[in-house]
Amino acid sequence: MTEDGIRCDGRRVDQLRNISIKVGVLKNADGSAYIEFGKNKILAGVFGPRDVHPKHMANQDTGILRCRYHMSPFSVTERKNPAPSRREIEISKVLKEALEPALILKDFPRTVIDVFVEVLQADGGSRCAALDAAAVALADAGIPMRDLVSACAAGKVADRIVLDVNNEEDQEGQADMPVAIMPSIGKVTLMQLDGILTPEEYKTCLQTAIGGCRTVYEIQRKALVEKYFESGAQ
Amino acid sequence: MTEDGIRCDGRRVDQLRNISIKVGVLKNADGSAYIEFGKNKILAGVFGPRDVHPKHMANQDTGILRCRYHMSPFSVTERKNPAPSRREIEISKVLKEALEPALILKDFPRTVIDVFVEVLQADGGSRCAALDAAAVALADAGIPMRDLVSACAAGKVADRIVLDVNNEEDQEGQADMPVAIMPSIGKVTLMQLDGILTPEEYKTCLQTAIGGCRTVYEIQRKALVEKYFESGAQ
Amino acid sequence: MTEDGIRCDGRRVDQLRNISIKVGVLKNADGSAYIEFGKNKILAGVFGPRDVHPKHMANQDTGILRCRYHMSPFSVTERKNPAPSRREIEISKVLKEALEPALILKDFPRTVIDVFVEVLQADGGSRCAALDAAAVALADAGIPMRDLVSACAAGKVADRIVLDVNNEEDQEGQADMPVAIMPSIGKVTLMQLDGILTPEEYKTCLQTAIGGCRTVYEIQRKALVEKYFESGAQ
Amino acid sequence: MGSTILDQLRRDKITDLLKQGKRLDGRALDEQRPLTIETGVIPKANGSARVKLGNTEVITGVKVQPDKPFPDLGDKGILICTAEILPLADPNVEPGPPTEDVIELARVVDRGIRETEMIDLHQLVLLENKSVVGIFIDSSVIDSAGNLFDACSYASVAAVLSSTIPKYEIKDEAPVLVEGVTSKPPIKTLPVSVTMARIGDNIVVDPSREEEECMDARITITTNSEGNICALQKGGNDGFSVDQLIKCSEMALSVGTKIRKRFEQLM
Amino acid sequence: MGSTILDQLRRDKITDLLKQGKRLDGRALDEQRPLTIETGVIPKANGSARVKLGNTEVITGVKVQPDKPFPDLGDKGILICTAEILPLADPNVEPGPPTEDVIELARVVDRGIRETEMIDLHQLVLLENKSVVGIFIDSSVIDSAGNLFDACSYASVAAVLSSTIPKYEIKDEAPVLVEGVTSKPPIKTLPVSVTMARIGDNIVVDPSREEEECMDARITITTNSEGNICALQKGGNDGFSVDQLIKCSEMALSVGTKIRKRFEQLM
Amino acid sequence: MGSTILDQLRRDKITDLLKQGKRLDGRALDEQRPLTIETGVIPKANGSARVKLGNTEVITGVKVQPDKPFPDLGDKGILICTAEILPLADPNVEPGPPTEDVIELARVVDRGIRETEMIDLHQLVLLENKSVVGIFIDSSVIDSAGNLFDACSYASVAAVLSSTIPKYEIKDEAPVLVEGVTSKPPIKTLPVSVTMARIGDNIVVDPSREEEECMDARITITTNSEGNICALQKGGNDGFSVDQLIKCSEMALSVGTKIRKRFEQLM
């Protein structure tokens, strides 16, 4: 990083990478979204609410949410084995837990909502980008939501707290903190941290990430508005 | 191959390897057959029509056919891992699709017919030999059939179209085309091709293979007649 | 071994290693026991009789017994892969068959009794020690039993028949024979042998092992009595 | 899987129309759906393509990395083709190990490329018997609407054509990347897969999902630049007459010629 | 799995007959079913055998190939025995990973051969700690009608006896096949497995499937050429008295002697 | 899984009590359950610990063995943490491959140790890029009664602190054990994991199983000896406010200080 805080990819410390979101990109899924977040290229598809298979997994009292985060073999530098890794299984779980607060599953007993995320190309922050796309895909599927979910990481690079750590920064970086919020309700629904922060840096990092989430939220909203209201489609 | 078309194992270009088929070789199976086709040694056993397990796989409208092609660890030069390979899974599928047209599954709703094929020793053309044995085993099980299924490969070796490619020829060969027909109905129910053929060679190869299938058919019929009508058994 | 029959760990040929059994060591299990048998450290936990999952495994006419013998990764010299090995699956089966004669499963149709054994540290004779703990855990769970099951191995080391072969002896040893009995009924419910014995040695070895089982039985009884009757607990 | 009244009505309609030589979506019998091919869509991969064939959509990425050769094949590089139907592509697909349908899909795509000898694998040897270049061609179906065979095949071929092969040098018998030097893959021929369905007595090219649901049998024929037939796979629960098989080979050659022109534009 | 009235009647009949010292198929209690052994049935394997024991039938193939020794066992060749019940052998067997019954079957057959030290594994070392000969003995049950333990064991022993071991030379620390030179495997003793079932108070040798269905417990005892007892496995959901266990060992020795003569004819 | 009337009543009671700042078991909101740590419980392992946190009980063993380094990490030893909930620990756990809950548990424990850089992995290199020391930390939950994260983390840290590292020398590029010489692991800092649950508006430290069953969300924060925050994982099907997240970090630091004193006694 330069002395005046210009990062390896030219961004300021508080600047997001370029983000673009397209809504409704898949024909078979009930809802879908495609996000480019820096070099991340991620598809999210949603099915449901629909019947649960196998049936014994259905819950009489509530709908259930399932989430699968998967990386394409070609998405990373070294070809990835297509079978899901332990890392992907853990991320699937935290994504599910980040999305669930935004849904009203009690209204759909005995059903499942399936969220499938495919990372076609991975960069730093792929779980946040995946979550941003998944939330938009859920909205696109017409599923009632309390709020969107918007995610962005902050971290510590060269002793400074920076927004939205990219892949190069992550590898050299001192800390990475992915965060997701429900922007209107103001709750943090995903948070992880790898790396070392002082208590003060922890607070700054969290606030920085939340600032990023709010910017992402505007981009998510805009993408949905464009599809549903600008072009007159519905 | 010699100039006058004598092959490495002494056969003419249009000559099958030695084939022998025994019917009803297994005691527990509802129907069975053992074939020696060149150096191929293959067992086929049939169970059914019987109840489907797991039950959710049963179809209310029709019977289903399942097929498993499996190679013994000692069947090939290098010891084979006993777990089914992707190749074996694909061959199981094409065998099933080659046999199904000969069956009248609609008459047996909610049931399954299981065809299990074990390659004890493999030579070139093992999927065709497997199919020949499986068709006879189905007949031996007393399952109503529209027709038998008879299979044989043709191929291109040393720039000539030859019938029934053996293992040595296959390794040096330019093309291998396994074919199965329902001999009375005249339909081709299995066909694959690996290798390079001109459009003219393609036609010749197909006709050559079908010629082989018809010869195989006579051997299948003879094996069934011998069991059921010559020895007076039934 | 010395000339007067003193073994590498100081024992006489007919002497057991130190054994201690604690009953009711787990809070969640319906019954449990912890055994130290030489350097073996083994936990057994029992659940049931309880409903069977998956349901299709339930038997209308009788209860069923399931048994899982598992070794912790850190239980042996070379770290063990946590996935169950073929050896562990076989031992699980022989343990189940050794315990089943002592139970009255017909009285609990449609239910399962689950016995889970974890080898925290392994020494020679771990399957016998596991069985000793499992039988006590079944009793601790209040499950009606015809008899306890008591197990101990004998073997041949340095041309002598010895009781309770330890790990070092097993590696150098000529034979190892694990045996379990129902002590009151007098039936042998587990028996295996690896190694070479003359017919005469076979008889001596079996009798030696059974003598060991009877000593183990007293230790099992004492452990149960201590928990249920000495301290006044129930 | 269940068959609704609407499904049944659609099938009747498809077969009725075919008797008049027409298809539900208005295509001629030997007409493919619109095909778009976009390459370079995954910049981190060594090659990539996104193919749309009607509503079927596939993304393929190519990874090139040094590897050990297969035993007894020490004079050849490694070529591996896979295919996967992502669960977001189809409401009936569930995550998990590949089904027999997906294994067949991957193996047919693989053979189409392997048997035509599209890539000269002999040119991918770094140190005979010890070190070779491996080419991994992984296809992900992201929208499933019929004829995945051709869509995956086209995406795989296009991804390979768009690839760059990094340069490796051997040091101490181990491959070392030479930064900044790349080459095109050694292409010998252009394979084109053409899949046809038999519905009653009619053969239709590039069946849609609706057509696949009422087809009797399926055939995939791959041809090369020299006009030869190089790989073939019959599928489905019924058969073909010999005449139909010959007709199919002719259709595969004529349709293949058109598609091959599209590939040539990528070279 | 379900028990029909006929099953129940058969069980009653078996136990009734046993009270009179008779078996359903007319055999004496210590009499095996007819045994046929045929070797060389799989010419491509290094050794093979087809064994029929009554209606139970097994095919075993032996493959010999160079391998790396197990860690800490660098002075021994590798011996691996497997067993599989083919789904065509039994209406109740389903394809899939081995059940605990099959794992036990394979391990008991393996131990019978391993613990008797039938094959002198020290003679199978090519280069200590680096390269040894591996002997893979794979048994496939093709008709399952009781006592798979003995049928698989006999087929495995016969297949080994019929085997030829190719010659390998070490070049650059790697094994190279010497064409056309083979030897017999280094046999030290002949293991014979004898399986018995306890039904009530009776012990029967070589139980049929019908007898297995009503047995209380099972025992397999393997003896060697020197008249020793080398491997034993109790099975089944009940036990044996000590007297029964001693009687079983005597039966295993006497029946074993007869079977061993059959093996000697193969050498 | 089903929710009985008693479960519901217990949940109501827990939330009612919390409104008065009280917990069902009488603890203060920021009070952990009684913690006992015993080391050396598995003498055959290189290090081991048995930890009780209330009724939750974990045994952790450490195995140290030479290994190959990960590619591109040839200047670091290997550290692998696993965790397993034994089926005897919990009536709802079934044997089989790890569930997503168990995978998360293991990965969170692993990151707590890895991200704090508790062990100086650079000191575990025997021969750069070729041979390193691997430290395997395997935790088995034997009684499951809430907050497995902290129990497994404490057992793992204590087991590492109690470990001895054997000495290896390199001969012919291969590691050889030097008998009788060991050292303590190279410890840089002491990680302490503190897990908190949000129930309504209250944050409670070290939730019991009953509290976990009615919690809204969960957070695990690991701090190091220098008072920094090094790893964090939010779980559960609801979220936290920013104020709560800051409060949680402060609780993690203050509770962590007390636990760290316990670890220091083990050094």
PDB file of N, CA, C and O in Angstrom, chain C residues 26-29 41 43 45 47 50 53 68 70 72-74 76-79 116 118 120-123 167, chain F residues 41-45 55 59 61 63 65 82 84 86-91 94-95 136 138 140 142-144:
ATOM      1  N   LEU C  26     -20.848 -41.753  32.161  1.00  0.00           N
ATOM      2  CA  LEU C  26     -21.356 -40.794  31.180  1.00  0.00           C
ATOM      3  C   LEU C  26     -22.737 -40.313  31.588  1.00  0.00           C
ATOM      4  O   LEU C  26     -23.542 -41.075  32.111  1.00  0.00           O
ATOM      5  N   LYS C  27     -22.994 -39.030  31.317  1.00  0.00           N
ATOM      6  CA  LYS C  27     -24.269 -38.464  31.746  1.00  0.00           C
ATOM      7  C   LYS C  27     -25.366 -38.643  30.713  1.00  0.00           C
ATOM      8  O   LYS C  27     -26.536 -38.769  31.056  1.00  0.00           O
ATOM      9  N   ASN C  28     -25.023 -38.615  29.428  1.00  0.00           N
ATOM     10  CA  ASN C  28     -26.076 -38.692  28.410  1.00  0.00           C
ATOM     11  C   ASN C  28     -26.480 -40.120  28.074  1.00  0.00           C
ATOM     12  O   ASN C  28     -27.622 -40.359  27.702  1.00  0.00           O
ATOM     13  N   ALA C  29     -25.550 -41.037  28.186  1.00  0.00           N
ATOM     14  CA  ALA C  29     -25.873 -42.423  27.846  1.00  0.00           C
ATOM     15  C   ALA C  29     -26.825 -42.996  28.888  1.00  0.00           C
ATOM     16  O   ALA C  29     -26.808 -42.590  30.051  1.00  0.00           O
ATOM     17  N   LYS C  41      -7.658 -48.275  27.598  1.00  0.00           N
ATOM     18  CA  LYS C  41      -8.565 -47.327  28.241  1.00  0.00           C
ATOM     19  C   LYS C  41      -9.774 -47.232  27.309  1.00  0.00           C
ATOM     20  O   LYS C  41      -9.658 -46.731  26.198  1.00  0.00           O
ATOM     21  N   LEU C  43     -14.125 -46.702  26.801  1.00  0.00           N
ATOM     22  CA  LEU C  43     -15.435 -46.240  27.250  1.00  0.00           C
ATOM     23  C   LEU C  43     -16.519 -47.033  26.535  1.00  0.00           C
ATOM     24  O   LEU C  43     -16.409 -47.274  25.333  1.00  0.00           O
ATOM     25  N   GLY C  45     -20.813 -46.912  26.053  1.00  0.00           N
ATOM     26  CA  GLY C  45     -22.070 -46.226  26.332  1.00  0.00           C
ATOM     27  C   GLY C  45     -23.213 -46.976  25.666  1.00  0.00           C
ATOM     28  O   GLY C  45     -23.066 -47.476  24.550  1.00  0.00           O
ATOM     29  N   PHE C  47     -27.441 -46.950  24.691  1.00  0.00           N
ATOM     30  CA  PHE C  47     -28.738 -46.271  24.579  1.00  0.00           C
ATOM     31  C   PHE C  47     -29.794 -47.306  24.252  1.00  0.00           C
ATOM     32  O   PHE C  47     -29.590 -48.162  23.405  1.00  0.00           O
ATOM     33  N   ARG C  50     -34.775 -48.298  22.400  1.00  0.00           N
ATOM     34  CA  ARG C  50     -35.374 -47.065  21.860  1.00  0.00           C
ATOM     35  C   ARG C  50     -35.832 -47.316  20.426  1.00  0.00           C
ATOM     36  O   ARG C  50     -35.506 -48.350  19.836  1.00  0.00           O
ATOM     37  N   HIS C  53     -34.097 -45.934  14.008  1.00  0.00           N
ATOM     38  CA  HIS C  53     -33.992 -45.092  12.808  1.00  0.00           C
ATOM     39  C   HIS C  53     -32.863 -45.637  11.969  1.00  0.00           C
ATOM     40  O   HIS C  53     -31.780 -45.864  12.491  1.00  0.00           O
ATOM     41  N   ARG C  68     -21.028 -50.759  17.963  1.00  0.00           N
ATOM     42  CA  ARG C  68     -19.980 -50.053  17.235  1.00  0.00           C
ATOM     43  C   ARG C  68     -18.728 -50.007  18.097  1.00  0.00           C
ATOM     44  O   ARG C  68     -18.731 -49.444  19.195  1.00  0.00           O
ATOM     45  N   HIS C  70     -15.015 -48.581  18.067  1.00  0.00           N
ATOM     46  CA  HIS C  70     -14.289 -47.529  17.355  1.00  0.00           C
ATOM     47  C   HIS C  70     -13.049 -47.137  18.121  1.00  0.00           C
ATOM     48  O   HIS C  70     -13.064 -47.059  19.349  1.00  0.00           O
ATOM     49  N   SER C  72     -10.127 -44.256  18.822  1.00  0.00           N
ATOM     50  CA  SER C  72      -9.782 -42.845  18.679  1.00  0.00           C
ATOM     51  C   SER C  72      -8.497 -42.718  17.858  1.00  0.00           C
ATOM     52  O   SER C  72      -7.639 -43.603  17.903  1.00  0.00           O
ATOM     53  N   PRO C  73      -8.375 -41.618  17.122  1.00  0.00           N
ATOM     54  CA  PRO C  73      -7.167 -41.437  16.303  1.00  0.00           C
ATOM     55  C   PRO C  73      -5.890 -41.530  17.135  1.00  0.00           C
ATOM     56  O   PRO C  73      -4.855 -41.967  16.645  1.00  0.00           O
ATOM     57  N   PHE C  74      -5.979 -41.124  18.406  1.00  0.00           N
ATOM     58  CA  PHE C  74      -4.769 -41.058  19.233  1.00  0.00           C
ATOM     59  C   PHE C  74      -4.560 -42.321  20.066  1.00  0.00           C
ATOM     60  O   PHE C  74      -3.684 -42.370  20.926  1.00  0.00           O
ATOM     61  N   VAL C  76      -3.571 -45.336  19.239  1.00  0.00           N
ATOM     62  CA  VAL C  76      -2.506 -46.261  18.839  1.00  0.00           C
ATOM     63  C   VAL C  76      -1.244 -45.480  18.494  1.00  0.00           C
ATOM     64  O   VAL C  76      -1.267 -44.248  18.369  1.00  0.00           O
ATOM     65  N   THR C  77      -0.151 -46.202  18.316  1.00  0.00           N
ATOM     66  CA  THR C  77       1.145 -45.551  18.131  1.00  0.00           C
ATOM     67  C   THR C  77       1.128 -44.629  16.913  1.00  0.00           C
ATOM     68  O   THR C  77       1.458 -43.447  17.015  1.00  0.00           O
ATOM     69  N   GLU C  78       0.760 -45.167  15.771  1.00  0.00           N
ATOM     70  CA  GLU C  78       0.635 -44.353  14.560  1.00  0.00           C
ATOM     71  C   GLU C  78      -0.785 -43.790  14.540  1.00  0.00           C
ATOM     72  O   GLU C  78      -1.735 -44.557  14.711  1.00  0.00           O
ATOM     73  N   ARG C  79      -0.942 -42.477  14.331  1.00  0.00           N
ATOM     74  CA  ARG C  79      -2.288 -41.907  14.334  1.00  0.00           C
ATOM     75  C   ARG C  79      -3.216 -42.674  13.394  1.00  0.00           C
ATOM     76  O   ARG C  79      -2.880 -42.910  12.248  1.00  0.00           O
ATOM     77  N   PHE C 116     -22.142 -48.462  22.097  1.00  0.00           N
ATOM     78  CA  PHE C 116     -21.036 -47.735  21.465  1.00  0.00           C
ATOM     79  C   PHE C 116     -19.791 -47.877  22.320  1.00  0.00           C
ATOM     80  O   PHE C 116     -19.801 -47.529  23.500  1.00  0.00           O
ATOM     81  N   GLU C 118     -15.708 -46.947  22.649  1.00  0.00           N
ATOM     82  CA  GLU C 118     -14.626 -46.107  22.141  1.00  0.00           C
ATOM     83  C   GLU C 118     -13.329 -46.505  22.825  1.00  0.00           C
ATOM     84  O   GLU C 118     -13.203 -46.422  24.050  1.00  0.00           O
ATOM     85  N   LEU C 120      -9.995 -45.466  23.761  1.00  0.00           N
ATOM     86  CA  LEU C 120      -9.229 -44.220  23.887  1.00  0.00           C
ATOM     87  C   LEU C 120      -7.739 -44.512  23.836  1.00  0.00           C
ATOM     88  O   LEU C 120      -6.951 -43.722  23.331  1.00  0.00           O
ATOM     89  N   GLN C 121      -7.347 -45.646  24.398  1.00  0.00           N
ATOM     90  CA  GLN C 121      -5.954 -46.089  24.295  1.00  0.00           C
ATOM     91  C   GLN C 121      -5.994 -47.600  24.145  1.00  0.00           C
ATOM     92  O   GLN C 121      -6.691 -48.284  24.892  1.00  0.00           O
ATOM     93  N   ALA C 122      -5.250 -48.105  23.167  1.00  0.00           N
ATOM     94  CA  ALA C 122      -5.308 -49.531  22.853  1.00  0.00           C
ATOM     95  C   ALA C 122      -4.061 -50.237  23.327  1.00  0.00           C
ATOM     96  O   ALA C 122      -2.952 -49.730  23.203  1.00  0.00           O
ATOM     97  N   ASP C 123      -4.289 -51.407  23.879  1.00  0.00           N
ATOM     98  CA  ASP C 123      -3.209 -52.309  24.254  1.00  0.00           C
ATOM     99  C   ASP C 123      -3.640 -53.673  23.717  1.00  0.00           C
ATOM    100  O   ASP C 123      -4.684 -53.797  23.072  1.00  0.00           O
ATOM    101  N   ASN C 167       0.290 -56.103  24.543  1.00  0.00           N
ATOM    102  CA  ASN C 167       0.649 -55.645  23.202  1.00  0.00           C
ATOM    103  C   ASN C 167       2.018 -56.154  22.761  1.00  0.00           C
ATOM    104  O   ASN C 167       2.181 -56.637  21.641  1.00  0.00           O
TER     105      ASN C 167
ATOM    106  N   VAL F  41      -3.794 -37.886  30.186  1.00  0.00           N
ATOM    107  CA  VAL F  41      -4.748 -38.985  30.388  1.00  0.00           C
ATOM    108  C   VAL F  41      -4.548 -40.127  29.388  1.00  0.00           C
ATOM    109  O   VAL F  41      -5.033 -41.224  29.617  1.00  0.00           O
ATOM    110  N   ILE F  42      -3.902 -39.860  28.281  1.00  0.00           N
ATOM    111  CA  ILE F  42      -3.628 -40.905  27.278  1.00  0.00           C
ATOM    112  C   ILE F  42      -2.110 -41.008  27.130  1.00  0.00           C
ATOM    113  O   ILE F  42      -1.515 -40.374  26.242  1.00  0.00           O
ATOM    114  N   PRO F  43      -1.468 -41.787  27.979  1.00  0.00           N
ATOM    115  CA  PRO F  43       0.000 -41.793  27.974  1.00  0.00           C
ATOM    116  C   PRO F  43       0.615 -42.161  26.631  1.00  0.00           C
ATOM    117  O   PRO F  43       1.710 -41.696  26.315  1.00  0.00           O
ATOM    118  N   LYS F  44      -0.079 -42.981  25.818  1.00  0.00           N
ATOM    119  CA  LYS F  44       0.493 -43.364  24.519  1.00  0.00           C
ATOM    120  C   LYS F  44       0.521 -42.211  23.523  1.00  0.00           C
ATOM    121  O   LYS F  44       1.219 -42.282  22.516  1.00  0.00           O
ATOM    122  N   ALA F  45      -0.292 -41.196  23.747  1.00  0.00           N
ATOM    123  CA  ALA F  45      -0.285 -40.036  22.861  1.00  0.00           C
ATOM    124  C   ALA F  45       0.869 -39.115  23.265  1.00  0.00           C
ATOM    125  O   ALA F  45       1.397 -39.211  24.372  1.00  0.00           O
ATOM    126  N   ASN F  55     -21.338 -30.281  32.392  1.00  0.00           N
ATOM    127  CA  ASN F  55     -21.539 -31.685  32.052  1.00  0.00           C
ATOM    128  C   ASN F  55     -20.990 -32.059  30.681  1.00  0.00           C
ATOM    129  O   ASN F  55     -21.144 -33.194  30.243  1.00  0.00           O
ATOM    130  N   ILE F  59     -12.220 -35.473  25.441  1.00  0.00           N
ATOM    131  CA  ILE F  59     -10.860 -35.993  25.549  1.00  0.00           C
ATOM    132  C   ILE F  59     -10.128 -35.666  24.256  1.00  0.00           C
ATOM    133  O   ILE F  59     -10.642 -35.910  23.163  1.00  0.00           O
ATOM    134  N   GLY F  61      -6.390 -35.973  22.196  1.00  0.00           N
ATOM    135  CA  GLY F  61      -5.068 -36.569  22.114  1.00  0.00           C
ATOM    136  C   GLY F  61      -4.260 -35.866  21.035  1.00  0.00           C
ATOM    137  O   GLY F  61      -4.808 -35.463  20.007  1.00  0.00           O
ATOM    138  N   LYS F  63      -1.012 -36.325  18.494  1.00  0.00           N
ATOM    139  CA  LYS F  63      -0.027 -37.222  17.906  1.00  0.00           C
ATOM    140  C   LYS F  63       0.964 -36.376  17.117  1.00  0.00           C
ATOM    141  O   LYS F  63       0.555 -35.484  16.353  1.00  0.00           O
ATOM    142  N   GLN F  65       4.026 -36.688  14.416  1.00  0.00           N
ATOM    143  CA  GLN F  65       4.756 -37.613  13.544  1.00  0.00           C
ATOM    144  C   GLN F  65       5.308 -36.877  12.327  1.00  0.00           C
ATOM    145  O   GLN F  65       4.749 -35.874  11.898  1.00  0.00           O
ATOM    146  N   THR F  82      -8.939 -31.941  14.587  1.00  0.00           N
ATOM    147  CA  THR F  82     -10.234 -32.520  14.240  1.00  0.00           C
ATOM    148  C   THR F  82     -11.102 -32.546  15.489  1.00  0.00           C
ATOM    149  O   THR F  82     -10.619 -32.387  16.607  1.00  0.00           O
ATOM    150  N   GLU F  84     -14.834 -34.653  16.949  1.00  0.00           N
ATOM    151  CA  GLU F  84     -15.831 -35.676  16.680  1.00  0.00           C
ATOM    152  C   GLU F  84     -16.751 -35.717  17.893  1.00  0.00           C
ATOM    153  O   GLU F  84     -16.288 -35.605  19.024  1.00  0.00           O
ATOM    154  N   LEU F  86     -18.671 -38.299  19.749  1.00  0.00           N
ATOM    155  CA  LEU F  86     -18.860 -39.750  19.764  1.00  0.00           C
ATOM    156  C   LEU F  86     -20.337 -40.072  19.946  1.00  0.00           C
ATOM    157  O   LEU F  86     -21.051 -39.364  20.667  1.00  0.00           O
ATOM    158  N   PRO F  87     -20.810 -41.151  19.327  1.00  0.00           N
ATOM    159  CA  PRO F  87     -22.242 -41.471  19.476  1.00  0.00           C
ATOM    160  C   PRO F  87     -22.626 -41.785  20.923  1.00  0.00           C
ATOM    161  O   PRO F  87     -23.807 -41.664  21.269  1.00  0.00           O
ATOM    162  N   LEU F  88     -21.663 -42.165  21.760  1.00  0.00           N
ATOM    163  CA  LEU F  88     -22.017 -42.408  23.164  1.00  0.00           C
ATOM    164  C   LEU F  88     -22.183 -41.108  23.941  1.00  0.00           C
ATOM    165  O   LEU F  88     -22.606 -41.121  25.107  1.00  0.00           O
ATOM    166  N   ALA F  89     -21.866 -39.981  23.298  1.00  0.00           N
ATOM    167  CA  ALA F  89     -21.926 -38.687  23.982  1.00  0.00           C
ATOM    168  C   ALA F  89     -23.307 -38.054  23.918  1.00  0.00           C
ATOM    169  O   ALA F  89     -23.578 -37.086  24.624  1.00  0.00           O
ATOM    170  N   ASP F  90     -24.158 -38.588  23.052  1.00  0.00           N
ATOM    171  CA  ASP F  90     -25.381 -37.832  22.749  1.00  0.00           C
ATOM    172  C   ASP F  90     -26.377 -38.771  22.084  1.00  0.00           C
ATOM    173  O   ASP F  90     -26.061 -39.383  21.063  1.00  0.00           O
ATOM    174  N   PRO F  91     -27.577 -38.884  22.631  1.00  0.00           N
ATOM    175  CA  PRO F  91     -28.544 -39.806  22.014  1.00  0.00           C
ATOM    176  C   PRO F  91     -28.920 -39.428  20.590  1.00  0.00           C
ATOM    177  O   PRO F  91     -29.423 -40.270  19.845  1.00  0.00           O
ATOM    178  N   GLU F  94     -25.532 -39.970  15.424  1.00  0.00           N
ATOM    179  CA  GLU F  94     -25.414 -41.295  14.837  1.00  0.00           C
ATOM    180  C   GLU F  94     -24.039 -41.479  14.216  1.00  0.00           C
ATOM    181  O   GLU F  94     -23.453 -40.528  13.719  1.00  0.00           O
ATOM    182  N   PRO F  95     -23.541 -42.712  14.254  1.00  0.00           N
ATOM    183  CA  PRO F  95     -22.254 -42.962  13.603  1.00  0.00           C
ATOM    184  C   PRO F  95     -22.357 -42.620  12.118  1.00  0.00           C
ATOM    185  O   PRO F  95     -23.431 -42.741  11.534  1.00  0.00           O
ATOM    186  N   PHE F 136      -1.068 -33.509  15.119  1.00  0.00           N
ATOM    187  CA  PHE F 136      -2.475 -33.853  14.929  1.00  0.00           C
ATOM    188  C   PHE F 136      -3.176 -33.773  16.271  1.00  0.00           C
ATOM    189  O   PHE F 136      -2.794 -34.463  17.212  1.00  0.00           O
ATOM    190  N   ASP F 138      -6.636 -34.331  17.941  1.00  0.00           N
ATOM    191  CA  ASP F 138      -7.949 -34.949  17.705  1.00  0.00           C
ATOM    192  C   ASP F 138      -8.771 -34.905  18.982  1.00  0.00           C
ATOM    193  O   ASP F 138      -8.367 -35.445  20.008  1.00  0.00           O
ATOM    194  N   SER F 140     -12.353 -35.782  20.974  1.00  0.00           N
ATOM    195  CA  SER F 140     -13.546 -36.627  21.007  1.00  0.00           C
ATOM    196  C   SER F 140     -14.448 -36.142  22.126  1.00  0.00           C
ATOM    197  O   SER F 140     -14.060 -36.169  23.295  1.00  0.00           O
ATOM    198  N   ILE F 142     -17.152 -36.792  24.660  1.00  0.00           N
ATOM    199  CA  ILE F 142     -17.710 -38.014  25.240  1.00  0.00           C
ATOM    200  C   ILE F 142     -18.988 -37.742  26.040  1.00  0.00           C
ATOM    201  O   ILE F 142     -19.726 -38.664  26.351  1.00  0.00           O
ATOM    202  N   ASP F 143     -19.238 -36.501  26.375  1.00  0.00           N
ATOM    203  CA  ASP F 143     -20.542 -36.147  26.934  1.00  0.00           C
ATOM    204  C   ASP F 143     -20.878 -34.766  26.395  1.00  0.00           C
ATOM    205  O   ASP F 143     -20.097 -33.834  26.512  1.00  0.00           O
ATOM    206  N   SER F 144     -22.035 -34.666  25.788  1.00  0.00           N
ATOM    207  CA  SER F 144     -22.402 -33.447  25.069  1.00  0.00           C
ATOM    208  C   SER F 144     -23.498 -32.731  25.842  1.00  0.00           C
ATOM    209  O   SER F 144     -24.616 -33.222  25.944  1.00  0.00           O
TER     210      SER F 144
END
